[in-house]
Amino acid sequence: MFKKKLFGKAEIPVGELPIGLGQMFETISSQFKRREAIRYENQVISYQEADGQANRVAGGLESLGIVPGDRVAIMLPNIKEFYYSFFGIQKLGAIAVPFNTMYKGREISHILRDSGAKAVICLSNFAGLIQEIQRDCPDLEHIIVTGQRTFVYVDPGSSVNIQMVFDKTRFSDFDEAYHAVGEILVSSFRSMGVEDAWYSHKGAIRASGKKLATILLSEIENLYIVNIVTFLKDMDNGPLFKVLYIPPELKERALEPMTSILSETGQSISLEDFKAVFLSALSDAFGVDIEDGSLTRDELIAYEKNRALAGRV
């Protein structure tokens, strides 16, 4: 008799029931395990990793009260979180309702009402838009945000760009690496007086509901490459939109509301002051002494590869 493993929690005999997509994905994942399932940007994700992430989605939805047969909307572009969300919903026995991220308020509210979706999974920069129409969607109980799909740019006078290279063995997986870096940044910001700083999800540190820093994590061979952009003071995005044209109706979706250390504390922080605080938090988190010096061979290779990949975008 074939047995179905329900998002990593139990094995349930299914007898002659037809195999669903969630069960099919689990079967394939158990067979191929470490084989490549997804290639996203600079990251290769195995079937085992993807199945584990889908299990997390299924477990999270279940904890919110989503049950088999419930509708869960997905408003995500072509990113790995769409993959995890879709199969996580299948594992739970719920019904996925994906729709175009370019839809506007009325189109979104119509889909959510018509489907009777109890939850929607979207990028963080769409959360405000969906909150505005939530009152028109009586069945919608949960707005679940993940990832980000926004512009990341720097201004020498307003931002700090940090790059770090870690051996993969330091962390168990991508999630732990993101979380560790996020907590180091939160500690740094709070030491600088940003009491409201918090690590919200993969990719962002927020304060007062706005983005204070962006974390970009990629992998090259046996290394994790971490790039951080944080804002010392508010930036004028006018020059960006003079170079990169975006229709006016999409500008608010392209750029999340941003804040800065200056806006949050009223105090101007120099680059050297930021460096001292950040390195102290980094040293405390990893229990190591940090000294100025040249890049090691592996670090230099990772740095050059990262630059080469960035140049292709």
Coordinates of C-alpha atoms in Angstrom, one line a residue:
M1 CA 0.0 0.0 0.0
F2 CA 1.3 3.4 -0.9
K3 CA 1.7 5.8 2.0
K4 CA 1.5 9.6 1.9
K5 CA 3.8 11.6 4.1
L6 CA 1.9 14.7 5.1
F7 CA 4.4 17.6 5.2
G8 CA 6.9 15.7 7.3
K9 CA 4.6 14.9 10.2
A10 CA 2.9 11.6 9.6
E11 CA 2.4 8.7 7.2
I12 CA -1.2 8.2 6.2
P13 CA -2.4 5.2 4.2
V14 CA -4.2 6.5 1.1
G15 CA -5.3 3.1 -0.4
E16 CA -6.7 3.6 -3.9
L17 CA -7.0 7.4 -3.7
P18 CA -5.5 9.2 -6.7
I19 CA -2.0 10.7 -6.2
G20 CA -2.1 14.5 -5.7
L21 CA 0.6 17.0 -6.7
G22 CA 1.8 17.3 -3.1
Q23 CA 2.2 13.5 -2.7
M24 CA 3.8 13.2 -6.2
F25 CA 6.4 15.9 -5.3
E26 CA 7.2 14.2 -2.0
T27 CA 7.7 10.9 -3.8
I28 CA 10.0 12.5 -6.4
S29 CA 11.9 14.3 -3.7
S30 CA 12.5 11.1 -1.7
Q31 CA 13.8 9.5 -4.8
F32 CA 16.2 12.2 -6.1
K33 CA 17.0 14.0 -2.8
R34 CA 20.2 15.9 -3.4
R35 CA 19.7 16.3 -7.2
E36 CA 19.1 19.8 -8.5
A37 CA 15.4 20.8 -8.4
I38 CA 15.7 24.6 -8.8
R39 CA 18.4 26.9 -10.1
Y40 CA 17.6 30.4 -8.9
E41 CA 20.0 33.3 -9.6
N42 CA 23.3 32.0 -8.0
Q43 CA 21.7 29.3 -5.9
V44 CA 21.1 25.6 -6.6
I45 CA 18.4 24.0 -4.5
S46 CA 18.0 20.2 -4.2
Y47 CA 14.8 18.3 -4.2
Q48 CA 15.3 17.6 -0.5
E49 CA 15.7 21.3 0.4
A50 CA 12.8 22.3 -1.7
D51 CA 10.6 19.6 -0.1
G52 CA 11.7 20.8 3.3
Q53 CA 10.7 24.4 2.5
A54 CA 7.3 23.2 1.1
N55 CA 6.8 21.3 4.4
R56 CA 7.4 24.6 6.3
V57 CA 4.8 26.4 4.2
A58 CA 2.3 23.6 4.8
G59 CA 2.9 23.5 8.5
G60 CA 2.7 27.3 8.7
L61 CA -0.6 27.4 6.8
E62 CA -2.0 24.7 9.1
S63 CA -1.1 26.7 12.2
L64 CA -3.1 29.5 10.8
G65 CA -6.2 27.3 10.5
I66 CA -6.0 26.5 6.8
V67 CA -7.5 23.1 6.1
P68 CA -7.9 20.9 3.1
G69 CA -10.2 22.5 0.5
D70 CA -9.4 26.0 1.6
R71 CA -8.2 28.5 -1.1
V72 CA -4.8 30.1 -0.7
A73 CA -3.9 32.8 -3.2
I74 CA -0.4 33.3 -4.5
M75 CA 0.7 36.7 -5.8
L76 CA 4.4 36.0 -6.5
P77 CA 6.7 36.4 -9.5
N78 CA 9.0 33.7 -10.8
I79 CA 11.0 33.2 -7.6
K80 CA 11.8 30.1 -5.5
E81 CA 9.1 31.1 -2.9
F82 CA 6.4 30.5 -5.5
Y83 CA 7.7 26.9 -5.9
Y84 CA 7.7 26.4 -2.1
S85 CA 4.3 28.0 -1.7
F86 CA 2.6 26.1 -4.5
F87 CA 3.7 22.7 -3.3
G88 CA 3.2 23.5 0.3
I89 CA -0.4 24.3 -0.4
Q90 CA -0.7 21.0 -2.3
K91 CA 0.8 19.0 0.6
L92 CA -1.8 20.5 2.9
G93 CA -4.6 19.6 0.5
A94 CA -5.6 23.2 0.1
I95 CA -6.2 24.8 -3.3
A96 CA -3.7 27.2 -4.8
V97 CA -5.0 30.3 -6.6
P98 CA -2.0 31.9 -8.3
F99 CA -2.5 35.2 -10.2
N100 CA -0.5 37.9 -12.0
T101 CA 1.6 40.3 -9.9
M102 CA 0.8 43.1 -12.3
Y103 CA -2.9 43.1 -11.4
K104 CA -4.2 46.2 -9.7
G105 CA -6.6 46.7 -6.7
R106 CA -9.9 45.9 -8.4
E107 CA -8.6 42.9 -10.2
I108 CA -7.0 41.5 -7.0
S109 CA -10.1 42.0 -4.9
H110 CA -12.3 40.3 -7.6
I111 CA -10.0 37.2 -7.6
L112 CA -9.8 37.0 -3.8
R113 CA -13.6 37.4 -3.4
D114 CA -14.5 35.1 -6.3
S115 CA -12.1 32.3 -5.1
G116 CA -13.0 32.8 -1.4
A117 CA -9.3 32.8 -0.5
K118 CA -8.6 32.6 3.2
A119 CA -5.0 33.6 2.8
V120 CA -2.8 35.3 0.3
I121 CA 1.0 34.8 -0.1
C122 CA 2.7 37.9 -1.6
L123 CA 5.9 39.9 -1.7
S124 CA 6.3 42.4 1.1
N125 CA 5.9 45.4 -1.2
F126 CA 2.4 44.2 -2.1
A127 CA 1.2 43.9 1.5
G128 CA 0.0 47.5 1.8
L129 CA -2.0 47.2 -1.4
I130 CA -3.8 44.1 -0.3
Q131 CA -4.4 45.5 3.2
E132 CA -6.2 48.4 1.5
I133 CA -8.7 46.0 -0.3
Q134 CA -8.9 43.5 2.5
R135 CA -12.2 44.9 3.7
D136 CA -13.7 44.1 0.3
C137 CA -12.7 40.4 0.7
P138 CA -14.7 39.0 3.6
D139 CA -13.1 35.5 3.5
L140 CA -9.5 36.8 3.5
E141 CA -8.1 36.3 7.0
H142 CA -4.3 36.2 6.5
I143 CA -1.8 38.2 4.4
I144 CA 1.5 36.3 4.4
V145 CA 4.6 38.1 3.1
T146 CA 7.8 36.6 1.8
G147 CA 10.9 37.6 0.0
Q148 CA 11.3 40.9 -1.9
R149 CA 11.4 41.9 -5.5
T150 CA 12.5 45.5 -5.4
F151 CA 15.3 47.7 -6.6
V152 CA 18.5 47.7 -4.5
Y153 CA 20.8 50.6 -5.2
V154 CA 23.4 52.6 -3.4
D155 CA 24.4 56.2 -3.0
P156 CA 27.9 56.9 -1.7
G157 CA 26.7 59.8 0.4
S158 CA 23.7 58.0 1.9
S159 CA 24.3 54.2 2.1
V160 CA 26.8 51.6 3.2
N161 CA 27.6 48.6 1.1
I162 CA 29.1 45.6 3.0
Q163 CA 30.3 42.3 1.5
M164 CA 31.1 39.2 3.6
V165 CA 32.3 35.7 2.6
F166 CA 31.5 32.6 4.8
D167 CA 32.4 29.0 4.4
K168 CA 29.1 27.1 4.1
T169 CA 30.0 24.8 7.0
R170 CA 29.4 27.8 9.4
F171 CA 25.6 27.5 8.8
S172 CA 23.3 24.6 8.4
D173 CA 21.4 26.2 5.5
F174 CA 20.4 29.4 3.7
D175 CA 17.8 30.3 6.3
E176 CA 20.2 30.1 9.2
A177 CA 22.7 32.3 7.3
Y178 CA 20.1 34.9 6.6
H179 CA 18.9 34.9 10.2
A180 CA 22.4 35.2 11.6
V181 CA 23.2 38.2 9.4
G182 CA 19.8 39.7 10.1
E183 CA 20.3 39.5 13.9
I184 CA 23.8 41.0 13.7
L185 CA 22.3 44.0 11.8
V186 CA 19.5 44.3 14.3
S187 CA 22.0 44.4 17.2
S188 CA 24.1 47.0 15.3
F189 CA 21.1 49.3 14.6
R190 CA 19.8 49.1 18.2
S191 CA 23.3 50.0 19.4
M192 CA 23.1 53.1 17.2
G193 CA 19.7 54.1 18.7
V194 CA 17.3 52.5 16.2
E195 CA 15.2 50.7 18.9
D196 CA 12.5 49.7 16.5
A197 CA 14.9 47.7 14.2
W198 CA 13.8 44.1 13.5
Y199 CA 14.6 41.3 11.1
S200 CA 11.4 40.7 9.2
H201 CA 12.2 38.0 6.7
K202 CA 14.8 36.9 4.2
G203 CA 16.3 40.0 2.7
A204 CA 15.3 43.0 4.9
I205 CA 15.7 44.8 8.2
R206 CA 12.9 47.2 9.0
A207 CA 12.1 50.0 11.4
S208 CA 8.9 51.9 11.7
G209 CA 7.4 49.6 9.1
K210 CA 10.0 50.7 6.4
K211 CA 13.1 49.1 5.0
L212 CA 16.3 50.1 6.8
A213 CA 18.7 47.5 5.2
T214 CA 18.7 44.9 2.4
I215 CA 20.5 41.6 2.7
L216 CA 21.4 39.7 -0.5
L217 CA 22.7 36.1 -0.1
S218 CA 24.1 33.9 -2.8
E219 CA 26.4 30.9 -3.0
I220 CA 29.4 30.1 -5.1
E221 CA 30.9 26.6 -4.7
N222 CA 31.6 26.1 -1.0
L223 CA 31.0 29.7 0.0
Y224 CA 28.1 32.0 1.0
I225 CA 28.4 35.5 -0.3
V226 CA 26.6 38.1 1.7
N227 CA 25.9 41.6 0.4
I228 CA 24.3 44.2 2.6
V229 CA 23.1 47.7 1.8
T230 CA 22.0 49.9 4.7
F231 CA 20.9 53.5 4.7
L232 CA 22.6 56.1 6.8
K233 CA 20.3 58.9 5.6
D234 CA 17.4 59.2 3.2
M235 CA 18.2 58.9 -0.5
D236 CA 16.7 60.8 -3.4
N237 CA 15.4 58.2 -5.9
G238 CA 14.8 60.8 -8.6
P239 CA 18.2 60.2 -10.3
L240 CA 17.4 56.4 -10.5
F241 CA 14.1 57.0 -12.3
K242 CA 15.8 59.3 -14.8
V243 CA 18.1 56.5 -15.8
L244 CA 15.7 53.6 -15.5
Y245 CA 12.2 54.3 -16.8
I246 CA 9.3 52.8 -14.9
P247 CA 5.7 53.7 -15.6
P248 CA 4.4 56.0 -12.9
E249 CA 1.7 53.6 -11.8
L250 CA 4.4 51.0 -11.0
K251 CA 6.9 53.1 -9.1
E252 CA 5.2 52.5 -5.7
R253 CA 5.3 48.8 -6.3
A254 CA 9.0 48.9 -7.5
L255 CA 10.4 50.7 -4.4
E256 CA 9.3 49.8 -0.9
P257 CA 9.1 52.7 1.6
M258 CA 12.6 53.2 3.0
T259 CA 14.0 54.8 6.1
S260 CA 17.5 55.5 7.5
I261 CA 19.5 55.7 10.7
L262 CA 19.2 59.5 10.5
S263 CA 15.5 59.5 10.1
E264 CA 15.0 57.0 12.9
T265 CA 17.3 58.5 15.5
G266 CA 17.8 62.1 14.4
Q267 CA 21.6 61.5 14.7
S268 CA 24.1 61.4 11.8
I269 CA 26.3 58.3 11.8
S270 CA 29.6 58.4 10.0
L271 CA 30.9 55.4 7.9
E272 CA 33.6 54.8 10.5
D273 CA 31.2 54.8 13.4
F274 CA 29.0 52.3 11.5
K275 CA 31.9 50.1 10.8
A276 CA 33.0 50.0 14.4
V277 CA 29.6 49.1 15.7
F278 CA 28.9 46.5 13.0
L279 CA 32.3 44.8 13.4
S280 CA 31.8 44.7 17.2
A281 CA 28.4 43.0 16.7
L282 CA 29.9 40.6 14.1
S283 CA 32.7 39.7 16.5
D284 CA 30.3 39.0 19.4
A285 CA 28.0 36.9 17.2
F286 CA 30.7 34.6 16.0
G287 CA 33.1 34.7 18.9
V288 CA 36.0 35.8 16.8
D289 CA 38.5 38.7 16.7
I290 CA 38.3 40.7 13.6
E291 CA 41.3 42.5 12.2
D292 CA 42.0 44.5 9.1
G293 CA 43.8 42.5 6.4
S294 CA 43.9 41.2 2.9
L295 CA 41.4 38.8 1.5
T296 CA 42.3 35.1 1.6
R297 CA 42.5 33.1 -1.6
D298 CA 39.0 31.7 -1.3
E299 CA 37.6 35.1 -0.4
L300 CA 39.2 36.8 -3.3
I301 CA 38.0 34.1 -5.7
A302 CA 34.4 34.5 -4.4
Y303 CA 34.6 38.3 -4.6
E304 CA 35.8 38.2 -8.2
K305 CA 33.2 35.6 -9.2
N306 CA 30.5 37.7 -7.5
R307 CA 31.6 40.8 -9.4
A308 CA 31.6 38.9 -12.7
L309 CA 28.1 37.5 -12.1
A310 CA 26.8 41.0 -11.1
G311 CA 28.2 42.4 -14.4
R312 CA 26.0 40.0 -16.4
V313 CA 22.8 41.4 -14.9

